[in-house]
mmCIF file of C-alpha atoms in Angstrom:
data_model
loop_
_atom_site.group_PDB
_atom_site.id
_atom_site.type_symbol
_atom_site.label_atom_id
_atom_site.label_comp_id
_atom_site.label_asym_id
_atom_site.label_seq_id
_atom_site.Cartn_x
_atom_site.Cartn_y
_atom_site.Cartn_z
ATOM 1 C CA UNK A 148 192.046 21.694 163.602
ATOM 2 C CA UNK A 149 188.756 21.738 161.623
ATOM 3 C CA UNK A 150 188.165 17.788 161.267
ATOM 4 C CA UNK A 151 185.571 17.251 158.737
ATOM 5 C CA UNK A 152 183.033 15.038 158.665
ATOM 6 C CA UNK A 153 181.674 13.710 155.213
ATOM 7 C CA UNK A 154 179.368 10.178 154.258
ATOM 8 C CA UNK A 155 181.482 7.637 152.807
ATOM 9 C CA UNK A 156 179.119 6.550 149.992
ATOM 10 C CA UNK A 157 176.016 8.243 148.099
ATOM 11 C CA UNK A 158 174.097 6.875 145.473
ATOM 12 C CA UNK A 159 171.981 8.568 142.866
ATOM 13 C CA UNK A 160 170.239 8.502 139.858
ATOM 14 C CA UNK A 161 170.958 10.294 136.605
ATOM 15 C CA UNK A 162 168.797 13.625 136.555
ATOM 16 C CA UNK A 163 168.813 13.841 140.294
ATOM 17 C CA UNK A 164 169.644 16.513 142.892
ATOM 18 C CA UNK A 165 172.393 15.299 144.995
ATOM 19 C CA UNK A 166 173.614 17.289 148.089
ATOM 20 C CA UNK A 167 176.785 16.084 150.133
ATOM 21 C CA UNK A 168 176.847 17.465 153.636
ATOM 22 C CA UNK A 169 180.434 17.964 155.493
ATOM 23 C CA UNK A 170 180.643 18.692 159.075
ATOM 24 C CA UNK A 171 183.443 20.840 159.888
ATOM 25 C CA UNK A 172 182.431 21.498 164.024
ATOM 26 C CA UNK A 173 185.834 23.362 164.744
ATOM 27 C CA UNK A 174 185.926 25.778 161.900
ATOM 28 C CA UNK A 175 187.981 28.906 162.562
ATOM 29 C CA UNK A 176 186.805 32.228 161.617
ATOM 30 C CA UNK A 177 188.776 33.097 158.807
ATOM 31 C CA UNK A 178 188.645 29.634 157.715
ATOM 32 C CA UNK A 179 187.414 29.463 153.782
ATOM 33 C CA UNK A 180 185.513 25.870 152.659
ATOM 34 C CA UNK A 181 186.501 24.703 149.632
ATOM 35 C CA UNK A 182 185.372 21.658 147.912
ATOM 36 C CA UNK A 183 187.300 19.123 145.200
ATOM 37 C CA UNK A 184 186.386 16.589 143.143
ATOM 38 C CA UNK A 185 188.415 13.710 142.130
ATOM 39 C CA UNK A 186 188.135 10.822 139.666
ATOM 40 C CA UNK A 187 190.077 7.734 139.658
ATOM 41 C CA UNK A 188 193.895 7.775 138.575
ATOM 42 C CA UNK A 189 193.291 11.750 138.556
ATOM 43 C CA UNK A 190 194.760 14.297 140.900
ATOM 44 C CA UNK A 191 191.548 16.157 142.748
ATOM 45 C CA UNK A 192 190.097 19.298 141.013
ATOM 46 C CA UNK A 193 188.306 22.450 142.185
ATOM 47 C CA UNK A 194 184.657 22.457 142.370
ATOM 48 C CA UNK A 195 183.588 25.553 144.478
ATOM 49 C CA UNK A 196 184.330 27.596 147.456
ATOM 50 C CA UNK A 197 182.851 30.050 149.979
ATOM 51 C CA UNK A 198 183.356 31.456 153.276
ATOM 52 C CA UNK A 199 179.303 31.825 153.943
ATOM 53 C CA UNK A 200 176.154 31.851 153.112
ATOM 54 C CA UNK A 201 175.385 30.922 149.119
ATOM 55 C CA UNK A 202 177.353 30.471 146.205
ATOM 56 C CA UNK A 203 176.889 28.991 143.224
ATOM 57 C CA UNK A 204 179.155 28.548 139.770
ATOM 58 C CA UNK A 205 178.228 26.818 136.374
ATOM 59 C CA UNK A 206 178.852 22.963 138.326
ATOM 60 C CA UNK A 207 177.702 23.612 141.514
ATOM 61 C CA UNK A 208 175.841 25.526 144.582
ATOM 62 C CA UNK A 209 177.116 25.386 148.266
ATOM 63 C CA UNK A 210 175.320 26.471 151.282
ATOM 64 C CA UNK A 211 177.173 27.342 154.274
ATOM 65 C CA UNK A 212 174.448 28.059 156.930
ATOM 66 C CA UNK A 213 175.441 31.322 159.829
ATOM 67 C CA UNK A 214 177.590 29.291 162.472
ATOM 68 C CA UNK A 215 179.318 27.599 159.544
ATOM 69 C CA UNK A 216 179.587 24.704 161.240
ATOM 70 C CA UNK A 217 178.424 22.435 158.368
ATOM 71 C CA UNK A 218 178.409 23.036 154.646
ATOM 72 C CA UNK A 219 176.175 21.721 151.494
ATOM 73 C CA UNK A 220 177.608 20.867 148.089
ATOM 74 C CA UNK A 221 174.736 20.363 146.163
ATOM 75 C CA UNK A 222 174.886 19.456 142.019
ATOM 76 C CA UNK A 223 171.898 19.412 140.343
ATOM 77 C CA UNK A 224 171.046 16.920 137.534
ATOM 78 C CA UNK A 225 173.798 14.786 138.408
ATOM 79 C CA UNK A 226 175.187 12.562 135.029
ATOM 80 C CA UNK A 227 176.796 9.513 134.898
ATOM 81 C CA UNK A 228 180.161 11.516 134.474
ATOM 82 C CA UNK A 229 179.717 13.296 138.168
ATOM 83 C CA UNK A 230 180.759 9.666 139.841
ATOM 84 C CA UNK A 231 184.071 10.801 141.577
ATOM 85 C CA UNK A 232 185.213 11.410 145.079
ATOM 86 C CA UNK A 233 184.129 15.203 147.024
ATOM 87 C CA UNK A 234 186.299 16.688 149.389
ATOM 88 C CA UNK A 235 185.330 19.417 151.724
ATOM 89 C CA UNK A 236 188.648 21.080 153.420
ATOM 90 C CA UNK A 237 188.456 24.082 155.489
ATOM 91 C CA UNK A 238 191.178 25.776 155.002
ATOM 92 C CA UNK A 239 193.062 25.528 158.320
ATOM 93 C CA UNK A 240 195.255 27.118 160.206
ATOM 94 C CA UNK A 241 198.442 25.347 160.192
ATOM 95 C CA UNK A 242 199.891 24.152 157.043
ATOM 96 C CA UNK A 243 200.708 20.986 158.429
ATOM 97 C CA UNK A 244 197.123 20.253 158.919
ATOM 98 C CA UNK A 245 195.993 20.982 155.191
ATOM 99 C CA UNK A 246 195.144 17.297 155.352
ATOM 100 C CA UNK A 247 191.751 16.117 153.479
ATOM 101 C CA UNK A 248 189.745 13.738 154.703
ATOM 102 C CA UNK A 249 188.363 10.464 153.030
ATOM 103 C CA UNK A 250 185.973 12.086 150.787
ATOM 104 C CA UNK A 251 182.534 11.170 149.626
ATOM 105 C CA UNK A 252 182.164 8.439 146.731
ATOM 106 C CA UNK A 253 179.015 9.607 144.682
ATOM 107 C CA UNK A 254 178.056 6.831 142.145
ATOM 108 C CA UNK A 255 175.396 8.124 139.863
ATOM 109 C CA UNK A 256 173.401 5.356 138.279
ATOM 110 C CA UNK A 257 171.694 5.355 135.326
ATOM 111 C CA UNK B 98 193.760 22.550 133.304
ATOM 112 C CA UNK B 99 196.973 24.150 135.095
ATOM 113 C CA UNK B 100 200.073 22.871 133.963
ATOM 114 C CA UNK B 101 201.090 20.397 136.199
ATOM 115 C CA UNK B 102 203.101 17.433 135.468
ATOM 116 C CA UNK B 103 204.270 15.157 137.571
ATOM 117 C CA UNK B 104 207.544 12.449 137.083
ATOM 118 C CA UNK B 105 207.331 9.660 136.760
ATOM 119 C CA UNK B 106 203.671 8.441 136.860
ATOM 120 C CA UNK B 107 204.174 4.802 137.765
ATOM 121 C CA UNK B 108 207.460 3.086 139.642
ATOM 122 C CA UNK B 109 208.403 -0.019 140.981
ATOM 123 C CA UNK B 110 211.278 -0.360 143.000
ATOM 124 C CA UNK B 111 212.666 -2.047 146.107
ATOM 125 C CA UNK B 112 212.898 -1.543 149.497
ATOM 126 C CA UNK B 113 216.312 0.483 150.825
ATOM 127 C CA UNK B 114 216.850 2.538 147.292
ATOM 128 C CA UNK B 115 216.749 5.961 146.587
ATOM 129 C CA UNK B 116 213.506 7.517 144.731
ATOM 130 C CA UNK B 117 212.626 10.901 143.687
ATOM 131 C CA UNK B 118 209.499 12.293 142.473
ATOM 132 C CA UNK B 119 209.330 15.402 140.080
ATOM 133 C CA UNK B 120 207.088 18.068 140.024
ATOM 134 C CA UNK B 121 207.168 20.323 137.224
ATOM 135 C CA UNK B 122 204.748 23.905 136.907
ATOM 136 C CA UNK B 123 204.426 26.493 133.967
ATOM 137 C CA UNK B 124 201.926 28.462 135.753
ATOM 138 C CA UNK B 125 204.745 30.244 137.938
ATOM 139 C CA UNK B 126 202.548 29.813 141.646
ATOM 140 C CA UNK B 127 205.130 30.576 144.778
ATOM 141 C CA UNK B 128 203.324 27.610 146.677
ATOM 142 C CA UNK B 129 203.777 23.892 145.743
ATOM 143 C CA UNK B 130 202.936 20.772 147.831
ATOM 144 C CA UNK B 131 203.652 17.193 148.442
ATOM 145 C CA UNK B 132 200.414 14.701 149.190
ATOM 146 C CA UNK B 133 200.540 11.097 149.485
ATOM 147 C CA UNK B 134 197.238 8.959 149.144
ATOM 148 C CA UNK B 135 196.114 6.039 150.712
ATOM 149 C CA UNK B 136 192.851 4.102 151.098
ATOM 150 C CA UNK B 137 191.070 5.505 153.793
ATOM 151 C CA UNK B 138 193.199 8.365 154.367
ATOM 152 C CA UNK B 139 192.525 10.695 152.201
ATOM 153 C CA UNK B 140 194.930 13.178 150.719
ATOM 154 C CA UNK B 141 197.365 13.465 153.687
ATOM 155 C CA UNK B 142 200.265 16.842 153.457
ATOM 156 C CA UNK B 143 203.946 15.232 152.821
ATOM 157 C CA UNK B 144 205.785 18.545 152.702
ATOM 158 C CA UNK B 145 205.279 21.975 150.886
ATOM 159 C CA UNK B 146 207.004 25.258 149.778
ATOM 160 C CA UNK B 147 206.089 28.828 149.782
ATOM 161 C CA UNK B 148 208.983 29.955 147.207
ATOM 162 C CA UNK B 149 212.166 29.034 146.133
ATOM 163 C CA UNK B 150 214.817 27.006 148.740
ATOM 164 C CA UNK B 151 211.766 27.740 151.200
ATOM 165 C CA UNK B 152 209.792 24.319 152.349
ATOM 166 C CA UNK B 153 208.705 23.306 155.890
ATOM 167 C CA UNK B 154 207.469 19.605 156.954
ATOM 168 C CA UNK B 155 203.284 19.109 156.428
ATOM 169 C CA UNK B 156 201.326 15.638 158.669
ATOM 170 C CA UNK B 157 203.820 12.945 157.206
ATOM 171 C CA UNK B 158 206.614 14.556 156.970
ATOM 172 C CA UNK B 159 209.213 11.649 158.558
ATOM 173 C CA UNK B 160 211.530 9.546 155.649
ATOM 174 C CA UNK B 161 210.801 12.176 153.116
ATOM 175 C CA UNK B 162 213.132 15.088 152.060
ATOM 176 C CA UNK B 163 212.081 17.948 149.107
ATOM 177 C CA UNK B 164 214.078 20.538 147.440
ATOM 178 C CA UNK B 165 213.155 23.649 145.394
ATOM 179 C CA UNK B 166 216.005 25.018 143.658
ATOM 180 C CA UNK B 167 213.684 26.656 140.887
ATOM 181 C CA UNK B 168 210.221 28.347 141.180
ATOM 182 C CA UNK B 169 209.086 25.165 138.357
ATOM 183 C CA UNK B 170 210.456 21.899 139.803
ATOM 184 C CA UNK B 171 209.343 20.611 143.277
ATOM 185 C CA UNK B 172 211.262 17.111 143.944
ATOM 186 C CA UNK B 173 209.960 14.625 146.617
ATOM 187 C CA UNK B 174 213.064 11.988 147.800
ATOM 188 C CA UNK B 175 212.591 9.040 149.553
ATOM 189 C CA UNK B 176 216.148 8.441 150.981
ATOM 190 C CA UNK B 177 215.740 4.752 151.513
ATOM 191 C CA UNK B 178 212.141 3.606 150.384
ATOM 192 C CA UNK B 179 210.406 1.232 152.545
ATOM 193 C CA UNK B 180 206.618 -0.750 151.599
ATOM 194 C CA UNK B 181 204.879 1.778 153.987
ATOM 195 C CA UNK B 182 205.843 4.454 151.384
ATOM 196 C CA UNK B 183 204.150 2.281 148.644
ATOM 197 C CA UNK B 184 201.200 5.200 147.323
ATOM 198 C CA UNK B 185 199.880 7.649 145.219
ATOM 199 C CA UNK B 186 201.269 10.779 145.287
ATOM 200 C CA UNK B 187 200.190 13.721 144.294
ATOM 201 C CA UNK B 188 201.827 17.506 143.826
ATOM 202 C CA UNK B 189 199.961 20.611 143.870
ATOM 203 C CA UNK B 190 200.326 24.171 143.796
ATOM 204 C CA UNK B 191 198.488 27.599 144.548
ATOM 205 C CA UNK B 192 198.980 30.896 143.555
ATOM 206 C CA UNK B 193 199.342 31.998 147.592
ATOM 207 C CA UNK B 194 199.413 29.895 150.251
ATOM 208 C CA UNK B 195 196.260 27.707 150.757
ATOM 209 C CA UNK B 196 195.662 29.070 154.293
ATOM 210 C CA UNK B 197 193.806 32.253 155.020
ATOM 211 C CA UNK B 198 193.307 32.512 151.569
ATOM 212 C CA UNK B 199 190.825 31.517 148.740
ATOM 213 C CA UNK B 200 193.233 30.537 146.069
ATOM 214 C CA UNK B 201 192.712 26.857 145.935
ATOM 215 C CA UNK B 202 195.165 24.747 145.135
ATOM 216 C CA UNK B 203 195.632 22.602 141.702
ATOM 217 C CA UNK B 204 196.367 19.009 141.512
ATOM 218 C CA UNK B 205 199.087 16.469 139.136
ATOM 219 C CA UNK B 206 197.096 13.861 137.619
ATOM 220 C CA UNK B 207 199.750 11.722 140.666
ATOM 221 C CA UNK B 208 202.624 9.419 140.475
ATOM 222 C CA UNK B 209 201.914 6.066 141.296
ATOM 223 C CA UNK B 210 204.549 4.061 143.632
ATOM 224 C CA UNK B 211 205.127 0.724 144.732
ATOM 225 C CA UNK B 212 208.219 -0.516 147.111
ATOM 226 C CA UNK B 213 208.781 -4.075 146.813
#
């Protein structure tokens, strides 16, 4: 089971870079990493996903570095509207571990 | 935003009665899912399908039951509620199964639940 690893709390400022690390140790190979974002009284939403090294959307970059045992979500210019909840989840190899962990509470402050 | 609605979104009840949860898709995905969260658990995996009359049991599975007699409704029971079941819960679904796979999976916007 790929147990991730994630701070609890961040805090930034508006117009900042803010990357959110997520340890993911036991990681299989075929394992994808996606990550979700989730504000309150909302169900969590796609953000990005990768199985290596870079990839980047219109929200967001992640880095996944070669032994993939860790991976970066990192937003640039953060607003006052990024303040949610990130999830990392590896997707894992039994569906009765697609479980996600606690998350990461980003408050972006003005 | 995929359509996803979830049934109701807030209930009280009391302990020892019957409760179901609906889960209603128009995006026809084979694989929906059952989550229930709780502070400082994160989303945990209740129970999930991969097609029609097809489920199997996810982490917390125990005093929950789900059916799928269509490929659009997905219903969660709680035979006899109890407090510990008081949560948020939340369907999803995915156009293939969220393992081995890079189809990630879409979220409800949750029901809200709370046993008395």
């Amino acid at each position: 089971l790929a147990k991730t690893t994630q701070p609890i709390s961040m805090d930034s400022y508006e117009g900042q870079e803010v990357n959110i690390t997520c340890s993911h140790n036991n990681i299989a190979t075929n394992d994808y990493i996606t990550w979700y974002q989730q504000f309150p009284s909302q169900g969590p939403r796609f953000i990005i996903q990768g199985y290596k090294t870079k990839v980047t959307n219109e929200v967001a970059s992640l880095f996944i570095p070669a032994d993939r045992k860790s991976s970066t979500l990192s937003l640039p210019r953060v607003s006052l509207s990024d303040t949610a909840v990130y999830y990392c989840l590896p997707t894992p190899g039994s569906a009765r571990q697609l479980t996600f962990g606690s998350g990461t509470q980003l408050t972006v402050l003005p | 935003d995929a359509g996803i609605t979830q049934s109701p979104r807030h209930k009280v009840t009391e302990t020892g009665t019957p409760v179901t949860l609906r889960c209603h898709q128009t995006e026809n995905h084979r694989y929906m899912y059952w989550y229930r969260q709780d502070p400082g658990h994160g989303l945990r995996l209740i129970h999930y399908s991969y097609g029609v009359k097809d489920t199997d049991k996810g982490e917390v599975s125990d005093g929950y039951s789900v059916s799928r007699s269509k490929t659009e409704d997905f219903l969660l029971t709680l035979e006899s509620a109890t407090s510990s079941q008081t949560s948020v819960y939340f369907c999803a679904i995915s156009e293939s199964m969220a393992l081995y796979s890079n189809q990630p999976q879409h979220f409800g916007d949750g029901t809200r639940l709370s046993i008395l």
